[in-house]
Structures are given as C-alpha cells and as structure tokens.
Amino acid sequence: MAARVKTKRFWIRVALLSGLLYFALVFVFIATQLCDRLCPASLCRIGLFYPVKASSYPILPGTYGSARRMNVSFAAPSGARLQGVFYDLKDASRVVLLCYGQSGNIGINAGLLKAVLDSGCSVFAYDYEGYGMSTGTPSPSRVIEDGVAAYDYLSGPLGVEPSRIVEMGVSLGTGIASRVAEQRAPQSLVLISPYVSLRRLAREKLPFLRLYGDGDFPAPDLSAGEFFAKNSEVPVLMLHGELDPIIPAGDSRDLFAMSRSPCRLVMANDAHHCDFSLDFITGELKSFFDLLDRGRLESKTSVASGL
C-alpha cells in the first residue's frame, strides 16, 4: 500500500514538472518570437517606410513660370528604376535636390517643389525605391544609394555643376540628404525637421529599444549627426517647429551645437512637425541663399520665428 502511494506521488510530481517545463518552453518561444518582432530591424521593415505607389504624377504643370518640367528615369545601384522630375528654372543659379519624408511620393510632395521654385531655384525630385512609379523595395542602405544616384544623375546626364546643387531633406529625408552630402559635395544643405540619429530617435520614442545594442539596429543609420561631425565647409540651413511631437526640437539644437560650418537654425515657435506654410519655407530659402550670395552668413546663427 505504501509503495503504491509513493508511486502515485512520483508520477504526480513527474506530471507537474512536465507541465511546468511545457509552459516554460511555451513562454520562451513566445518571448523569443516577440523579441524578434520587436527588434529594431523588424520594426524598421514594418514601420520605417510608407511608400505610396502611383501610375502618374499629379504635380505642377509642365511649365511653371519660366521653369519647364522634364520627366526622367535613371538606374539605382540595386537595379531598381527610379523616376523623377526636373523643373529647370531659367537663369536659376541653384538646383535643389529634394529628399522628402517617409511617406508619399513626388506628387504628394508637390508643394515642396512649388516652395523651392518660388524661392528662385530649379528643383529635381525623385521617388525612392518602391515609391511612386519607382521599382524596387526601400531599405536604409538603398534609399541612401538612391540619393547618391539622383545626385550623380543630376550632375551627370542633366549637366548641373556640383557647385550649383543644394541637398534638401525633409523629416526622414534629412537623414538621406545628409548621408548623400557625406559622399558628395553639394553647395549647401537644407534640413527641415532633422534628427541626430535614427537609433537615438527610436530609443526616445520606444524606450524598450534601449535594451538593444547599436548592432541590433539597421545599418547604416539614416542620421544627420555623422555628417555634422565631419562637415566643416558645407553651409547648412535648418528649420524646426518648437512644438514638434515627432522629432524633438532638441535634435536640431544638438545638430546646431555640433556644426563646424556656417549654420543657420530657424526655430518656428508655433509649428509642429513639418507643418510650415509654403510661403514660410520659400521665405527662409530666399533669406539663406541671399546671405550666402552676399557672404553674410555667420558661422552660427539661431533665429526664433513665428509663422
């Protein structure tokens, strides 16, 4: 009788331990899957790029003022075919190469083209891989390669001297524009709502990502900080809204503090994320280029502005 009781207790313990082991394995499996899904690389694939495809571009007319539009197509290093538009403004001394934000396509960002043209510059805009009518799939490395390919197409087949090219980035595009400026030598750089580092921004927005090391994040980092750390010659204009809930205004201030080249920072008191009026952008571009032309851009200038 005693032996039966002991045997029964033994098997009960075995069953309990087996159950505990099973639930432990299930927990480890779920935790592993969750960590894989929430790791920076996975989050990048899911939420960094929001391309909007298009079969045509409902943008500015073929002729805007004295600017004539040219539709262009060129190859990316990945083999993707990138589509773009070039508005060549007669007698313009500068050509702005536009890198827009994480969402949309050229057509959705047509207002930025208008703001640039109204400032007296020609403008070249293109769609990243997977955006608009461009083929391919975007990734951090590929969108940088796309930006360099656009610069080389502008300075090559389109015949624009590098001394006339202005890199311009908006939001996520500020990281792309800055990375292109690292590899090429634009006349100047314009950043609207920039950030220091994508890793830093991700950790600020999602604190649990601080558990991951830098090597767990997608490489290369779409950052402006590395350009600012190296640059001592290219003049920079930055616009940022004090009320920006997406990219903190402090990022622009930190970049401004890092700058070793002539740099103008304009902080808009009442602006949120990239909600500047087109007239405001046009006016700031005009002021910046006028200061450059007259040799009056100080090494560092910070300006508070109302919209």
XYZ file of C-alpha atoms in Angstrom:
307
model
C 0.000 0.000 0.000
C 2.772 2.421 0.936
C 4.614 1.532 -2.279
C 1.518 2.401 -4.349
C 1.198 5.778 -2.646
C 4.846 6.554 -3.295
C 4.496 5.536 -6.936
C 1.395 7.701 -7.337
C 3.147 10.699 -5.767
C 6.133 10.147 -8.043
C 4.022 10.256 -11.177
C 2.131 13.300 -9.922
C 5.465 15.082 -9.488
C 6.570 13.994 -12.944
C 3.319 15.328 -14.409
C 3.686 18.657 -12.574
C 7.312 19.053 -13.621
C 6.422 18.131 -17.213
C 3.637 20.718 -17.186
C 5.915 23.373 -15.779
C 8.575 22.548 -18.374
C 5.994 22.707 -21.154
C 4.724 26.122 -20.067
C 8.314 27.339 -19.641
C 9.129 26.270 -23.197
C 5.959 27.937 -24.490
C 6.862 31.122 -22.614
C 10.413 31.100 -24.022
C 9.044 30.520 -27.530
C 6.537 33.375 -27.257
C 9.144 35.689 -25.708
C 11.612 34.860 -28.472
C 9.033 35.494 -31.174
C 8.032 38.741 -29.508
C 11.650 39.894 -29.228
C 12.213 39.041 -32.889
C 9.148 41.020 -33.913
C 10.004 43.978 -31.698
C 13.717 44.114 -32.505
C 14.834 47.297 -34.305
C 15.456 45.526 -37.614
C 11.917 44.083 -37.696
C 10.359 47.381 -36.682
C 12.345 49.049 -39.455
C 10.905 46.689 -42.053
C 7.393 47.253 -40.729
C 7.260 50.944 -39.935
C 10.128 53.000 -41.334
C 8.966 53.443 -44.913
C 5.435 54.227 -46.093
C 5.618 54.281 -49.889
C 2.605 55.341 -51.916
C 2.617 53.932 -55.431
C 1.447 55.987 -58.407
C 0.808 55.449 -62.099
C 1.313 59.147 -62.871
C 2.331 62.325 -61.045
C -0.432 64.915 -60.447
C 2.121 67.627 -59.777
C 2.816 71.108 -61.075
C 2.088 71.793 -64.763
C 4.676 71.151 -67.457
C 5.623 74.810 -67.347
C 5.665 76.698 -64.042
C 6.658 80.329 -64.521
C 9.820 80.115 -66.596
C 10.538 76.580 -65.386
C 9.980 73.665 -67.730
C 9.402 70.156 -66.488
C 11.392 67.170 -67.643
C 10.349 63.653 -66.603
C 13.403 61.492 -66.002
C 14.252 57.866 -65.289
C 17.567 56.505 -64.035
C 19.038 53.350 -62.521
C 19.760 52.695 -58.847
C 22.736 50.508 -57.823
C 20.271 47.794 -56.728
C 18.970 47.537 -60.289
C 15.708 49.358 -59.499
C 14.471 52.007 -61.906
C 13.920 55.386 -60.256
C 11.539 58.009 -61.611
C 11.867 61.746 -61.114
C 11.051 65.209 -62.377
C 13.328 68.143 -63.100
C 11.936 71.691 -63.166
C 14.615 73.760 -64.875
C 14.062 77.403 -63.936
C 15.585 79.803 -66.437
C 18.647 81.671 -65.099
C 18.483 79.928 -61.696
C 21.878 79.809 -60.012
C 20.924 76.820 -57.820
C 19.253 73.453 -58.264
C 17.674 71.878 -55.189
C 17.798 68.073 -54.975
C 14.781 67.127 -52.859
C 14.572 64.150 -50.479
C 11.065 64.077 -48.989
C 9.878 62.261 -45.835
C 8.968 58.646 -45.081
C 5.557 58.718 -46.724
C 4.111 59.530 -50.127
C 5.720 60.189 -53.490
C 6.646 63.161 -55.671
C 3.027 64.048 -56.378
C 2.028 64.123 -52.711
C 5.016 66.392 -52.010
C 4.335 68.761 -54.905
C 4.001 71.713 -52.512
C 7.678 71.438 -51.649
C 8.572 71.695 -55.340
C 6.490 74.862 -55.580
C 8.163 76.366 -52.492
C 11.601 75.750 -53.996
C 10.668 77.162 -57.408
C 9.150 80.250 -55.787
C 12.475 80.831 -53.996
C 14.180 81.210 -57.387
C 15.795 77.761 -57.634
C 15.369 74.902 -60.054
C 14.308 71.639 -58.403
C 14.987 67.960 -59.021
C 12.768 65.471 -57.161
C 12.789 61.697 -57.397
C 10.982 58.749 -55.832
C 12.896 56.300 -53.643
C 12.740 52.607 -54.490
C 9.188 51.340 -54.128
C 7.695 54.840 -54.039
C 5.582 56.448 -56.756
C 6.491 54.941 -60.117
C 9.922 53.711 -58.992
C 10.539 49.978 -58.824
C 12.317 48.080 -56.053
C 11.980 47.891 -52.280
C 13.215 50.582 -49.871
C 15.749 49.922 -47.115
C 18.123 52.218 -45.188
C 21.078 51.356 -47.408
C 19.073 51.506 -50.623
C 17.494 54.919 -50.053
C 20.987 56.342 -49.453
C 22.177 54.702 -52.666
C 19.090 56.156 -54.402
C 20.034 59.638 -53.184
C 23.604 59.324 -54.429
C 22.328 58.000 -57.783
C 19.983 61.007 -58.055
C 22.874 63.392 -57.304
C 25.069 61.693 -59.913
C 22.275 61.791 -62.495
C 21.733 65.492 -61.809
C 25.440 66.316 -62.063
C 25.993 63.875 -64.953
C 23.361 63.400 -67.679
C 21.419 66.528 -66.639
C 24.633 68.576 -66.728
C 24.266 70.537 -63.465
C 27.564 71.644 -61.921
C 28.004 70.322 -58.345
C 28.719 73.914 -57.270
C 25.040 74.667 -58.030
C 23.472 71.680 -56.241
C 21.678 72.150 -52.916
C 20.760 68.997 -50.976
C 17.384 69.385 -49.258
C 15.797 66.854 -46.911
C 12.514 66.792 -45.011
C 11.942 64.670 -41.865
C 13.235 61.153 -42.669
C 14.698 62.659 -45.838
C 17.060 64.791 -43.741
C 18.995 61.637 -42.885
C 19.147 60.664 -46.557
C 20.193 64.148 -47.692
C 22.889 64.303 -45.004
C 24.242 60.895 -45.971
C 24.410 61.971 -49.620
C 26.191 65.173 -48.592
C 28.788 62.983 -46.813
C 29.584 61.223 -50.085
C 29.271 64.153 -52.453
C 29.988 67.881 -52.156
C 26.818 69.985 -52.519
C 26.918 73.755 -52.461
C 24.755 73.787 -49.333
C 22.369 71.661 -47.285
C 18.786 72.445 -46.202
C 17.162 70.302 -43.496
C 13.527 70.610 -42.434
C 12.768 68.902 -39.098
C 16.034 66.932 -38.890
C 17.123 64.380 -36.304
C 20.559 63.495 -34.963
C 20.289 59.716 -35.320
C 17.571 57.223 -36.163
C 18.799 54.978 -33.334
C 18.579 57.831 -30.848
C 15.125 58.842 -32.059
C 13.832 55.255 -31.908
C 15.069 54.835 -28.335
C 13.439 58.105 -27.304
C 10.086 57.098 -28.798
C 10.190 53.416 -27.750
C 12.214 53.171 -24.508
C 12.295 49.338 -24.571
C 14.625 49.618 -27.586
C 17.311 50.768 -25.165
C 17.649 47.082 -24.299
C 19.140 46.501 -27.744
C 22.716 47.346 -28.711
C 23.663 49.555 -31.659
C 24.459 46.437 -33.672
C 20.816 45.332 -33.472
C 19.655 48.402 -35.377
C 19.542 48.573 -39.187
C 22.762 49.742 -40.793
C 23.631 52.248 -41.990
C 21.876 54.636 -39.637
C 19.915 57.286 -41.511
C 21.423 60.109 -39.497
C 22.409 63.733 -39.880
C 24.738 63.600 -36.881
C 27.607 61.849 -38.660
C 27.624 64.474 -41.414
C 27.666 67.311 -38.864
C 30.549 65.655 -37.012
C 32.651 65.641 -40.193
C 31.493 68.721 -42.089
C 33.413 71.973 -41.802
C 32.647 73.577 -45.170
C 29.094 72.978 -46.451
C 26.720 75.725 -45.201
C 23.529 74.434 -43.576
C 20.018 75.805 -43.062
C 17.742 74.033 -40.554
C 14.040 74.687 -39.920
C 12.274 73.096 -36.953
C 9.000 73.558 -35.082
C 9.215 74.098 -31.327
C 6.037 72.012 -30.859
C 7.180 69.073 -32.986
C 5.818 65.848 -31.377
C 7.552 63.519 -33.865
C 11.150 64.751 -33.912
C 12.036 66.827 -30.828
C 13.197 70.382 -31.437
C 16.215 69.482 -29.309
C 17.586 67.390 -32.178
C 18.070 70.499 -34.310
C 19.628 72.332 -31.381
C 22.059 69.458 -30.843
C 22.982 69.428 -34.534
C 23.455 73.194 -34.393
C 25.803 72.781 -31.419
C 27.766 70.127 -33.343
C 28.118 72.224 -36.500
C 31.584 73.412 -37.516
C 30.406 75.021 -40.759
C 28.275 78.146 -41.311
C 24.850 77.140 -39.992
C 21.524 78.950 -39.697
C 18.888 77.471 -37.375
C 15.335 78.810 -37.549
C 13.019 77.655 -34.750
C 9.337 78.291 -35.511
C 7.550 78.960 -32.223
C 4.077 77.757 -33.230
C 4.949 74.930 -35.636
C 4.547 71.187 -35.163
C 6.099 68.535 -37.410
C 6.764 69.915 -40.883
C 3.573 71.996 -40.848
C 5.292 75.121 -42.148
C 3.456 77.137 -44.758
C 4.926 77.058 -48.251
C 5.442 80.831 -48.029
C 7.459 80.344 -44.829
C 9.722 77.750 -46.488
C 10.124 79.923 -49.590
C 10.988 82.966 -47.479
C 13.585 81.113 -45.406
C 15.191 79.648 -48.519
C 15.424 83.107 -50.064
C 16.958 84.575 -46.911
C 19.507 81.757 -46.615
C 20.615 81.947 -50.238
C 20.775 85.740 -50.097
C 23.088 85.550 -47.067
C 25.284 83.062 -48.913
C 25.437 85.206 -52.049
C 26.401 88.287 -50.066
C 28.902 86.420 -47.919
C 26.955 87.411 -44.825
C 26.155 84.017 -43.327
C 27.764 83.962 -39.906
C 29.426 80.830 -38.597
C 26.354 80.086 -36.451
C 23.041 81.888 -36.292
C 19.979 80.784 -34.303
C 16.678 82.563 -35.004
C 13.267 82.284 -33.332
C 10.377 82.860 -35.685
C 6.610 82.987 -35.690
C 4.665 81.628 -38.627
